[in-house]
Amino acid sequence: MNNISFNDLFQKLKGYSEQDVSLIRRAYDYACDMHKGQYRQSGEEYITHPLNVACILADMHADADTICAGLLHDTLEDTIATKEELAKLFNSSIANLVDGVTKISKMNFSSKKEQNAANTRKIITSITNDVRIIIIKLADRLHNMRTLEFKSEYKQKENAIETMEIFVPLAYYIGAYRIKSELEDISFKYLKPDIYKRLSDKKAKVEEENKELLEEIEFKIKRILSNKNIPNEIKIRTKNIYGIYKRINEGHKLSNIHDLLSLKIMVDEIDNCYITLGLVHSLYKPIYAKFKDYICNPKTNMYMSLHTTLMVDNDKLVQTQIRTFDMDKIASFGLPAYWEVYGKDARISMQEDLHKKYQFFDSLIKMNSMFSDNELFVSQVKNEIFTDKVYVYISNGERIELPKGSTIMDLAYKLGRDIGDTIVYAYANDTMVGLDYVLNNNDRIKVVTDEMSLGPKSNLQARTSYAKMMILRNKNDWDK
Ligand code: MN
């Protein structure tokens, strides 16, 4: 671990321009200079930390400015460097990113409740200024979690809880599944070491027992795809320990490989995903109810893939995901990879319409404007955004994300204030329902509005604070 050098980062910069690489090299040299003589608790030179953060960012396909800011992220706080100097030596975008990350972490060490809430709010809302700040913060947190063994037990638990509460949901919302899984597993290992150990042993056992079977499936699929000249890569994917733990907690039994392992097939283009699906189904029968097309209808965090569950070898079930190489990059690393795949301009337009593409940002912006009290804001974000979700379809086929327990009223206000204010009833899967109907996953909802309606009279059946507040406001208007 001790011997990471610039070359490790350099190896990850193959897709970057010469200009980008030289900018990153300059940022590295400067950070080295600034952190000279500083050491981490592990005894390593301090520079190993920003260097590791930059490596994570390069893996995520972040842009050059973000990688530079990753290298420089601790210079404002821990060295004599200033924002003005960073702007002059590099550029103003890098200086702003480093400044943003610094502002977030400055108060991390305070244990006062209100200060913690203020800081948590800053972490969460910094996304709305430049989402790259949170991406750097995620990489920073990931490396700190990887090296958590050098901290006190108290600090380990505290960091693990904070990671689960704030950084895991953030990783999910930007669609960075690989980062999310790793953060979950490291946190879980520190929070429940015994269960973690037991589950990883069990996982290793099931992996071993089914190794041959999965290799055979992989071989057969590979052969049929190669015969059709479809460029492909197949991976046997193990689920993360925390995910397995959650399933057991929900009452599932760990009996099938299906619960622990899955097959990931990557091909070159979208058309070939569907051809592959047909070919795979010709080899193994699919379970109808388990098929999902997240390519035509991506998840609200832009995740795309085809999911099918195959019956193999005497009713064993194997979950299978089929996607393009680009989709896989996006599913692993989220937004930064999305920007890379869709070109540089995507970064500018995405920051502008993040709230349209990723529904989470819209909820966040609304909530930020609704609560001035920091503690209330943080508890509401945890309660409504960083919580279990329900997903429903509206008339145009769009998937809408709401906190679990939401009703037709919440959905109506999520779709727009005018819709909430004039809704009279709705259809759920073609059955007429009232405004207090609690949404279930995959419900098809059609809302019916009437301009003459005065809207919901009581907010008791609303789950989200936005709907509650809007209904209350209307009620106050009448009472005047
Ligand atoms: Mn750091």
PDB file of N, CA and C in Angstrom, residues 222-302:
ATOM      1  N   LYS A 222     -20.820 -17.538 -24.105  1.00  0.00           N
ATOM      2  CA  LYS A 222     -19.700 -16.953 -24.843  1.00  0.00           C
ATOM      3  C   LYS A 222     -19.620 -17.561 -26.255  1.00  0.00           C
ATOM      4  N   ARG A 223     -19.809 -18.879 -26.328  1.00  0.00           N
ATOM      5  CA  ARG A 223     -19.691 -19.561 -27.610  1.00  0.00           C
ATOM      6  C   ARG A 223     -20.783 -19.108 -28.571  1.00  0.00           C
ATOM      7  N   ILE A 224     -22.000 -19.022 -28.071  1.00  0.00           N
ATOM      8  CA  ILE A 224     -23.111 -18.659 -28.950  1.00  0.00           C
ATOM      9  C   ILE A 224     -22.975 -17.194 -29.416  1.00  0.00           C
ATOM     10  N   LEU A 225     -22.456 -16.313 -28.545  1.00  0.00           N
ATOM     11  CA  LEU A 225     -22.274 -14.907 -28.934  1.00  0.00           C
ATOM     12  C   LEU A 225     -21.143 -14.766 -29.949  1.00  0.00           C
ATOM     13  N   SER A 226     -20.087 -15.509 -29.733  1.00  0.00           N
ATOM     14  CA  SER A 226     -18.954 -15.425 -30.656  1.00  0.00           C
ATOM     15  C   SER A 226     -19.328 -15.965 -32.021  1.00  0.00           C
ATOM     16  N   ASN A 227     -20.171 -17.018 -32.047  1.00  0.00           N
ATOM     17  CA  ASN A 227     -20.654 -17.539 -33.330  1.00  0.00           C
ATOM     18  C   ASN A 227     -21.404 -16.486 -34.124  1.00  0.00           C
ATOM     19  N   LYS A 228     -22.081 -15.598 -33.415  1.00  0.00           N
ATOM     20  CA  LYS A 228     -22.834 -14.528 -34.083  1.00  0.00           C
ATOM     21  C   LYS A 228     -21.993 -13.262 -34.229  1.00  0.00           C
ATOM     22  N   ASN A 229     -20.719 -13.366 -33.944  1.00  0.00           N
ATOM     23  CA  ASN A 229     -19.799 -12.222 -34.060  1.00  0.00           C
ATOM     24  C   ASN A 229     -20.213 -11.011 -33.221  1.00  0.00           C
ATOM     25  N   ILE A 230     -20.700 -11.266 -32.056  1.00  0.00           N
ATOM     26  CA  ILE A 230     -21.033 -10.153 -31.159  1.00  0.00           C
ATOM     27  C   ILE A 230     -19.893  -9.978 -30.159  1.00  0.00           C
ATOM     28  N   PRO A 231     -19.189  -8.845 -30.236  1.00  0.00           N
ATOM     29  CA  PRO A 231     -18.092  -8.610 -29.284  1.00  0.00           C
ATOM     30  C   PRO A 231     -18.653  -8.602 -27.868  1.00  0.00           C
ATOM     31  N   ASN A 232     -18.056  -9.347 -26.965  1.00  0.00           N
ATOM     32  CA  ASN A 232     -18.658  -9.454 -25.640  1.00  0.00           C
ATOM     33  C   ASN A 232     -17.638  -9.711 -24.547  1.00  0.00           C
ATOM     34  N   GLU A 233     -18.083  -9.455 -23.326  1.00  0.00           N
ATOM     35  CA  GLU A 233     -17.299  -9.795 -22.155  1.00  0.00           C
ATOM     36  C   GLU A 233     -18.297 -10.285 -21.117  1.00  0.00           C
ATOM     37  N   ILE A 234     -17.981 -11.403 -20.465  1.00  0.00           N
ATOM     38  CA  ILE A 234     -18.916 -11.959 -19.484  1.00  0.00           C
ATOM     39  C   ILE A 234     -18.244 -12.020 -18.127  1.00  0.00           C
ATOM     40  N   LYS A 235     -18.959 -11.574 -17.107  1.00  0.00           N
ATOM     41  CA  LYS A 235     -18.385 -11.616 -15.763  1.00  0.00           C
ATOM     42  C   LYS A 235     -19.343 -12.273 -14.799  1.00  0.00           C
ATOM     43  N   ILE A 236     -18.784 -13.072 -13.897  1.00  0.00           N
ATOM     44  CA  ILE A 236     -19.593 -13.602 -12.809  1.00  0.00           C
ATOM     45  C   ILE A 236     -19.462 -12.611 -11.666  1.00  0.00           C
ATOM     46  N   ARG A 237     -20.576 -12.049 -11.296  1.00  0.00           N
ATOM     47  CA  ARG A 237     -20.553 -10.959 -10.325  1.00  0.00           C
ATOM     48  C   ARG A 237     -21.057 -11.475  -8.978  1.00  0.00           C
ATOM     49  N   THR A 238     -20.337 -11.184  -7.904  1.00  0.00           N
ATOM     50  CA  THR A 238     -20.836 -11.550  -6.573  1.00  0.00           C
ATOM     51  C   THR A 238     -21.506 -10.335  -5.972  1.00  0.00           C
ATOM     52  N   LYS A 239     -22.616 -10.564  -5.345  1.00  0.00           N
ATOM     53  CA  LYS A 239     -23.308  -9.446  -4.697  1.00  0.00           C
ATOM     54  C   LYS A 239     -22.517  -8.979  -3.490  1.00  0.00           C
ATOM     55  N   ASN A 240     -22.743  -7.732  -3.089  1.00  0.00           N
ATOM     56  CA  ASN A 240     -21.987  -7.276  -1.920  1.00  0.00           C
ATOM     57  C   ASN A 240     -22.611  -7.812  -0.640  1.00  0.00           C
ATOM     58  N   ILE A 241     -21.767  -7.918   0.375  1.00  0.00           N
ATOM     59  CA  ILE A 241     -22.171  -8.544   1.637  1.00  0.00           C
ATOM     60  C   ILE A 241     -23.358  -7.796   2.252  1.00  0.00           C
ATOM     61  N   TYR A 242     -23.305  -6.483   2.208  1.00  0.00           N
ATOM     62  CA  TYR A 242     -24.379  -5.709   2.815  1.00  0.00           C
ATOM     63  C   TYR A 242     -25.714  -5.965   2.105  1.00  0.00           C
ATOM     64  N   GLY A 243     -25.673  -6.087   0.787  1.00  0.00           N
ATOM     65  CA  GLY A 243     -26.875  -6.388   0.013  1.00  0.00           C
ATOM     66  C   GLY A 243     -27.477  -7.725   0.428  1.00  0.00           C
ATOM     67  N   ILE A 244     -26.611  -8.714   0.657  1.00  0.00           N
ATOM     68  CA  ILE A 244     -27.069 -10.033   1.093  1.00  0.00           C
ATOM     69  C   ILE A 244     -27.711  -9.912   2.483  1.00  0.00           C
ATOM     70  N   TYR A 245     -27.049  -9.159   3.345  1.00  0.00           N
ATOM     71  CA  TYR A 245     -27.564  -8.946   4.712  1.00  0.00           C
ATOM     72  C   TYR A 245     -28.954  -8.318   4.667  1.00  0.00           C
ATOM     73  N   LYS A 246     -29.121  -7.325   3.792  1.00  0.00           N
ATOM     74  CA  LYS A 246     -30.421  -6.658   3.693  1.00  0.00           C
ATOM     75  C   LYS A 246     -31.511  -7.630   3.262  1.00  0.00           C
ATOM     76  N   ARG A 247     -31.176  -8.500   2.312  1.00  0.00           N
ATOM     77  CA  ARG A 247     -32.167  -9.476   1.832  1.00  0.00           C
ATOM     78  C   ARG A 247     -32.575 -10.443   2.939  1.00  0.00           C
ATOM     79  N   ILE A 248     -31.601 -10.881   3.723  1.00  0.00           N
ATOM     80  CA  ILE A 248     -31.927 -11.780   4.833  1.00  0.00           C
ATOM     81  C   ILE A 248     -32.837 -11.064   5.826  1.00  0.00           C
ATOM     82  N   ASN A 249     -32.514  -9.809   6.089  1.00  0.00           N
ATOM     83  CA  ASN A 249     -33.324  -9.017   7.005  1.00  0.00           C
ATOM     84  C   ASN A 249     -34.756  -8.836   6.517  1.00  0.00           C
ATOM     85  N   GLU A 250     -34.928  -8.858   5.205  1.00  0.00           N
ATOM     86  CA  GLU A 250     -36.279  -8.722   4.649  1.00  0.00           C
ATOM     87  C   GLU A 250     -37.021 -10.052   4.688  1.00  0.00           C
ATOM     88  N   GLY A 251     -36.384 -11.067   5.215  1.00  0.00           N
ATOM     89  CA  GLY A 251     -37.058 -12.347   5.369  1.00  0.00           C
ATOM     90  C   GLY A 251     -36.721 -13.384   4.305  1.00  0.00           C
ATOM     91  N   HIS A 252     -35.812 -13.045   3.383  1.00  0.00           N
ATOM     92  CA  HIS A 252     -35.432 -14.022   2.355  1.00  0.00           C
ATOM     93  C   HIS A 252     -34.481 -15.058   2.941  1.00  0.00           C
ATOM     94  N   LYS A 253     -34.532 -16.238   2.375  1.00  0.00           N
ATOM     95  CA  LYS A 253     -33.567 -17.265   2.787  1.00  0.00           C
ATOM     96  C   LYS A 253     -32.435 -17.318   1.776  1.00  0.00           C
ATOM     97  N   LEU A 254     -31.259 -17.606   2.275  1.00  0.00           N
ATOM     98  CA  LEU A 254     -30.108 -17.731   1.383  1.00  0.00           C
ATOM     99  C   LEU A 254     -30.020 -19.156   0.915  1.00  0.00           C
ATOM    100  N   SER A 255     -30.728 -19.475  -0.178  1.00  0.00           N
ATOM    101  CA  SER A 255     -30.697 -20.878  -0.556  1.00  0.00           C
ATOM    102  C   SER A 255     -30.088 -21.064  -1.927  1.00  0.00           C
ATOM    103  N   ASN A 256     -30.329 -20.096  -2.785  1.00  0.00           N
ATOM    104  CA  ASN A 256     -29.987 -20.266  -4.174  1.00  0.00           C
ATOM    105  C   ASN A 256     -28.784 -19.412  -4.551  1.00  0.00           C
ATOM    106  N   ILE A 257     -28.051 -19.822  -5.574  1.00  0.00           N
ATOM    107  CA  ILE A 257     -26.980 -18.966  -6.079  1.00  0.00           C
ATOM    108  C   ILE A 257     -27.525 -17.617  -6.493  1.00  0.00           C
ATOM    109  N   HIS A 258     -28.739 -17.642  -6.968  1.00  0.00           N
ATOM    110  CA  HIS A 258     -29.499 -16.488  -7.352  1.00  0.00           C
ATOM    111  C   HIS A 258     -29.387 -15.340  -6.334  1.00  0.00           C
ATOM    112  N   ASP A 259     -29.296 -15.677  -5.057  1.00  0.00           N
ATOM    113  CA  ASP A 259     -29.224 -14.653  -4.023  1.00  0.00           C
ATOM    114  C   ASP A 259     -27.823 -14.085  -3.849  1.00  0.00           C
ATOM    115  N   LEU A 260     -26.844 -14.761  -4.372  1.00  0.00           N
ATOM    116  CA  LEU A 260     -25.460 -14.373  -4.099  1.00  0.00           C
ATOM    117  C   LEU A 260     -24.657 -13.996  -5.329  1.00  0.00           C
ATOM    118  N   LEU A 261     -25.004 -14.639  -6.440  1.00  0.00           N
ATOM    119  CA  LEU A 261     -24.187 -14.430  -7.632  1.00  0.00           C
ATOM    120  C   LEU A 261     -25.054 -14.014  -8.801  1.00  0.00           C
ATOM    121  N   SER A 262     -24.461 -13.306  -9.739  1.00  0.00           N
ATOM    122  CA  SER A 262     -25.191 -13.043 -10.969  1.00  0.00           C
ATOM    123  C   SER A 262     -24.209 -13.009 -12.122  1.00  0.00           C
ATOM    124  N   LEU A 263     -24.793 -13.020 -13.302  1.00  0.00           N
ATOM    125  CA  LEU A 263     -23.990 -13.056 -14.512  1.00  0.00           C
ATOM    126  C   LEU A 263     -24.124 -11.714 -15.211  1.00  0.00           C
ATOM    127  N   LYS A 264     -22.999 -11.139 -15.636  1.00  0.00           N
ATOM    128  CA  LYS A 264     -23.077  -9.856 -16.322  1.00  0.00           C
ATOM    129  C   LYS A 264     -22.526 -10.042 -17.722  1.00  0.00           C
ATOM    130  N   ILE A 265     -23.351  -9.738 -18.713  1.00  0.00           N
ATOM    131  CA  ILE A 265     -22.906  -9.872 -20.103  1.00  0.00           C
ATOM    132  C   ILE A 265     -22.837  -8.484 -20.718  1.00  0.00           C
ATOM    133  N   MET A 266     -21.649  -8.135 -21.203  1.00  0.00           N
ATOM    134  CA  MET A 266     -21.499  -6.825 -21.833  1.00  0.00           C
ATOM    135  C   MET A 266     -21.229  -6.991 -23.313  1.00  0.00           C
ATOM    136  N   VAL A 267     -21.926  -6.200 -24.124  1.00  0.00           N
ATOM    137  CA  VAL A 267     -21.736  -6.264 -25.575  1.00  0.00           C
ATOM    138  C   VAL A 267     -21.485  -4.860 -26.122  1.00  0.00           C
ATOM    139  N   ASP A 268     -21.252  -4.763 -27.439  1.00  0.00           N
ATOM    140  CA  ASP A 268     -20.821  -3.478 -27.975  1.00  0.00           C
ATOM    141  C   ASP A 268     -21.935  -2.449 -28.147  1.00  0.00           C
ATOM    142  N   GLU A 269     -23.117  -2.876 -28.622  1.00  0.00           N
ATOM    143  CA  GLU A 269     -24.146  -1.854 -28.821  1.00  0.00           C
ATOM    144  C   GLU A 269     -25.551  -2.300 -28.418  1.00  0.00           C
ATOM    145  N   ILE A 270     -26.448  -1.322 -28.346  1.00  0.00           N
ATOM    146  CA  ILE A 270     -27.789  -1.573 -27.811  1.00  0.00           C
ATOM    147  C   ILE A 270     -28.518  -2.693 -28.557  1.00  0.00           C
ATOM    148  N   ASP A 271     -28.494  -2.637 -29.898  1.00  0.00           N
ATOM    149  CA  ASP A 271     -29.190  -3.677 -30.665  1.00  0.00           C
ATOM    150  C   ASP A 271     -28.733  -5.069 -30.252  1.00  0.00           C
ATOM    151  N   ASN A 272     -27.432  -5.182 -30.020  1.00  0.00           N
ATOM    152  CA  ASN A 272     -26.889  -6.489 -29.654  1.00  0.00           C
ATOM    153  C   ASN A 272     -27.299  -6.946 -28.253  1.00  0.00           C
ATOM    154  N   CYS A 273     -27.715  -6.000 -27.413  1.00  0.00           N
ATOM    155  CA  CYS A 273     -28.239  -6.391 -26.099  1.00  0.00           C
ATOM    156  C   CYS A 273     -29.478  -7.254 -26.292  1.00  0.00           C
ATOM    157  N   TYR A 274     -30.348  -6.819 -27.206  1.00  0.00           N
ATOM    158  CA  TYR A 274     -31.599  -7.551 -27.416  1.00  0.00           C
ATOM    159  C   TYR A 274     -31.352  -8.866 -28.157  1.00  0.00           C
ATOM    160  N   ILE A 275     -30.414  -8.838 -29.099  1.00  0.00           N
ATOM    161  CA  ILE A 275     -30.075 -10.091 -29.786  1.00  0.00           C
ATOM    162  C   ILE A 275     -29.501 -11.085 -28.773  1.00  0.00           C
ATOM    163  N   THR A 276     -28.644 -10.575 -27.893  1.00  0.00           N
ATOM    164  CA  THR A 276     -28.056 -11.420 -26.854  1.00  0.00           C
ATOM    165  C   THR A 276     -29.136 -11.999 -25.943  1.00  0.00           C
ATOM    166  N   LEU A 277     -30.104 -11.161 -25.611  1.00  0.00           N
ATOM    167  CA  LEU A 277     -31.203 -11.609 -24.756  1.00  0.00           C
ATOM    168  C   LEU A 277     -31.898 -12.817 -25.384  1.00  0.00           C
ATOM    169  N   GLY A 278     -32.203 -12.707 -26.688  1.00  0.00           N
ATOM    170  CA  GLY A 278     -32.865 -13.804 -27.395  1.00  0.00           C
ATOM    171  C   GLY A 278     -32.002 -15.062 -27.399  1.00  0.00           C
ATOM    172  N   LEU A 279     -30.702 -14.873 -27.646  1.00  0.00           N
ATOM    173  CA  LEU A 279     -29.797 -16.023 -27.704  1.00  0.00           C
ATOM    174  C   LEU A 279     -29.688 -16.713 -26.341  1.00  0.00           C
ATOM    175  N   VAL A 280     -29.586 -15.902 -25.301  1.00  0.00           N
ATOM    176  CA  VAL A 280     -29.471 -16.459 -23.954  1.00  0.00           C
ATOM    177  C   VAL A 280     -30.739 -17.232 -23.585  1.00  0.00           C
ATOM    178  N   HIS A 281     -31.894 -16.666 -23.980  1.00  0.00           N
ATOM    179  CA  HIS A 281     -33.157 -17.342 -23.687  1.00  0.00           C
ATOM    180  C   HIS A 281     -33.317 -18.634 -24.483  1.00  0.00           C
ATOM    181  N   SER A 282     -32.624 -18.715 -25.626  1.00  0.00           N
ATOM    182  CA  SER A 282     -32.689 -19.963 -26.388  1.00  0.00           C
ATOM    183  C   SER A 282     -31.858 -21.053 -25.702  1.00  0.00           C
ATOM    184  N   LEU A 283     -30.911 -20.638 -24.871  1.00  0.00           N
ATOM    185  CA  LEU A 283     -30.099 -21.615 -24.124  1.00  0.00           C
ATOM    186  C   LEU A 283     -30.759 -22.009 -22.814  1.00  0.00           C
ATOM    187  N   TYR A 284     -31.288 -21.011 -22.105  1.00  0.00           N
ATOM    188  CA  TYR A 284     -31.895 -21.247 -20.792  1.00  0.00           C
ATOM    189  C   TYR A 284     -33.243 -20.541 -20.735  1.00  0.00           C
ATOM    190  N   LYS A 285     -34.233 -21.215 -20.194  1.00  0.00           N
ATOM    191  CA  LYS A 285     -35.572 -20.625 -20.127  1.00  0.00           C
ATOM    192  C   LYS A 285     -35.621 -19.488 -19.096  1.00  0.00           C
ATOM    193  N   PRO A 286     -36.227 -18.378 -19.495  1.00  0.00           N
ATOM    194  CA  PRO A 286     -36.342 -17.261 -18.548  1.00  0.00           C
ATOM    195  C   PRO A 286     -37.579 -17.408 -17.654  1.00  0.00           C
ATOM    196  N   ILE A 287     -37.533 -16.780 -16.490  1.00  0.00           N
ATOM    197  CA  ILE A 287     -38.721 -16.665 -15.636  1.00  0.00           C
ATOM    198  C   ILE A 287     -39.403 -15.359 -16.047  1.00  0.00           C
ATOM    199  N   TYR A 288     -40.625 -15.437 -16.532  1.00  0.00           N
ATOM    200  CA  TYR A 288     -41.260 -14.244 -17.103  1.00  0.00           C
ATOM    201  C   TYR A 288     -41.332 -13.064 -16.149  1.00  0.00           C
ATOM    202  N   ALA A 289     -41.769 -13.348 -14.926  1.00  0.00           N
ATOM    203  CA  ALA A 289     -42.066 -12.252 -14.015  1.00  0.00           C
ATOM    204  C   ALA A 289     -40.821 -11.466 -13.631  1.00  0.00           C
ATOM    205  N   LYS A 290     -39.645 -12.020 -13.933  1.00  0.00           N
ATOM    206  CA  LYS A 290     -38.419 -11.377 -13.454  1.00  0.00           C
ATOM    207  C   LYS A 290     -37.732 -10.530 -14.525  1.00  0.00           C
ATOM    208  N   PHE A 291     -38.319 -10.446 -15.709  1.00  0.00           N
ATOM    209  CA  PHE A 291     -37.646  -9.699 -16.768  1.00  0.00           C
ATOM    210  C   PHE A 291     -37.846  -8.189 -16.625  1.00  0.00           C
ATOM    211  N   LYS A 292     -36.759  -7.428 -16.780  1.00  0.00           N
ATOM    212  CA  LYS A 292     -36.868  -5.970 -16.720  1.00  0.00           C
ATOM    213  C   LYS A 292     -36.051  -5.322 -17.824  1.00  0.00           C
ATOM    214  N   ASP A 293     -36.640  -4.322 -18.476  1.00  0.00           N
ATOM    215  CA  ASP A 293     -35.942  -3.593 -19.520  1.00  0.00           C
ATOM    216  C   ASP A 293     -35.623  -2.181 -19.037  1.00  0.00           C
ATOM    217  N   TYR A 294     -34.453  -2.046 -18.412  1.00  0.00           N
ATOM    218  CA  TYR A 294     -34.018  -0.725 -17.949  1.00  0.00           C
ATOM    219  C   TYR A 294     -33.268   0.027 -19.055  1.00  0.00           C
ATOM    220  N   ILE A 295     -33.276  -0.523 -20.274  1.00  0.00           N
ATOM    221  CA  ILE A 295     -32.667   0.229 -21.378  1.00  0.00           C
ATOM    222  C   ILE A 295     -33.717   1.184 -21.933  1.00  0.00           C
ATOM    223  N   CYS A 296     -34.902   0.645 -22.236  1.00  0.00           N
ATOM    224  CA  CYS A 296     -35.972   1.503 -22.734  1.00  0.00           C
ATOM    225  C   CYS A 296     -36.519   2.390 -21.638  1.00  0.00           C
ATOM    226  N   ASN A 297     -36.436   1.918 -20.404  1.00  0.00           N
ATOM    227  CA  ASN A 297     -36.958   2.695 -19.287  1.00  0.00           C
ATOM    228  C   ASN A 297     -35.930   2.697 -18.150  1.00  0.00           C
ATOM    229  N   PRO A 298     -34.926   3.594 -18.264  1.00  0.00           N
ATOM    230  CA  PRO A 298     -33.825   3.598 -17.290  1.00  0.00           C
ATOM    231  C   PRO A 298     -34.315   3.917 -15.882  1.00  0.00           C
ATOM    232  N   LYS A 299     -33.529   3.515 -14.886  1.00  0.00           N
ATOM    233  CA  LYS A 299     -33.856   3.886 -13.511  1.00  0.00           C
ATOM    234  C   LYS A 299     -33.699   5.394 -13.346  1.00  0.00           C
ATOM    235  N   THR A 300     -34.236   5.926 -12.252  1.00  0.00           N
ATOM    236  CA  THR A 300     -34.183   7.375 -12.068  1.00  0.00           C
ATOM    237  C   THR A 300     -32.759   7.875 -11.827  1.00  0.00           C
ATOM    238  N   ASN A 301     -31.808   6.974 -11.595  1.00  0.00           N
ATOM    239  CA  ASN A 301     -30.408   7.424 -11.506  1.00  0.00           C
ATOM    240  C   ASN A 301     -29.640   7.090 -12.786  1.00  0.00           C
ATOM    241  N   MET A 302     -30.355   6.869 -13.881  1.00  0.00           N
ATOM    242  CA  MET A 302     -29.803   6.651 -15.209  1.00  0.00           C
ATOM    243  C   MET A 302     -29.200   5.257 -15.412  1.00  0.00           C
TER     244      MET A 302
END
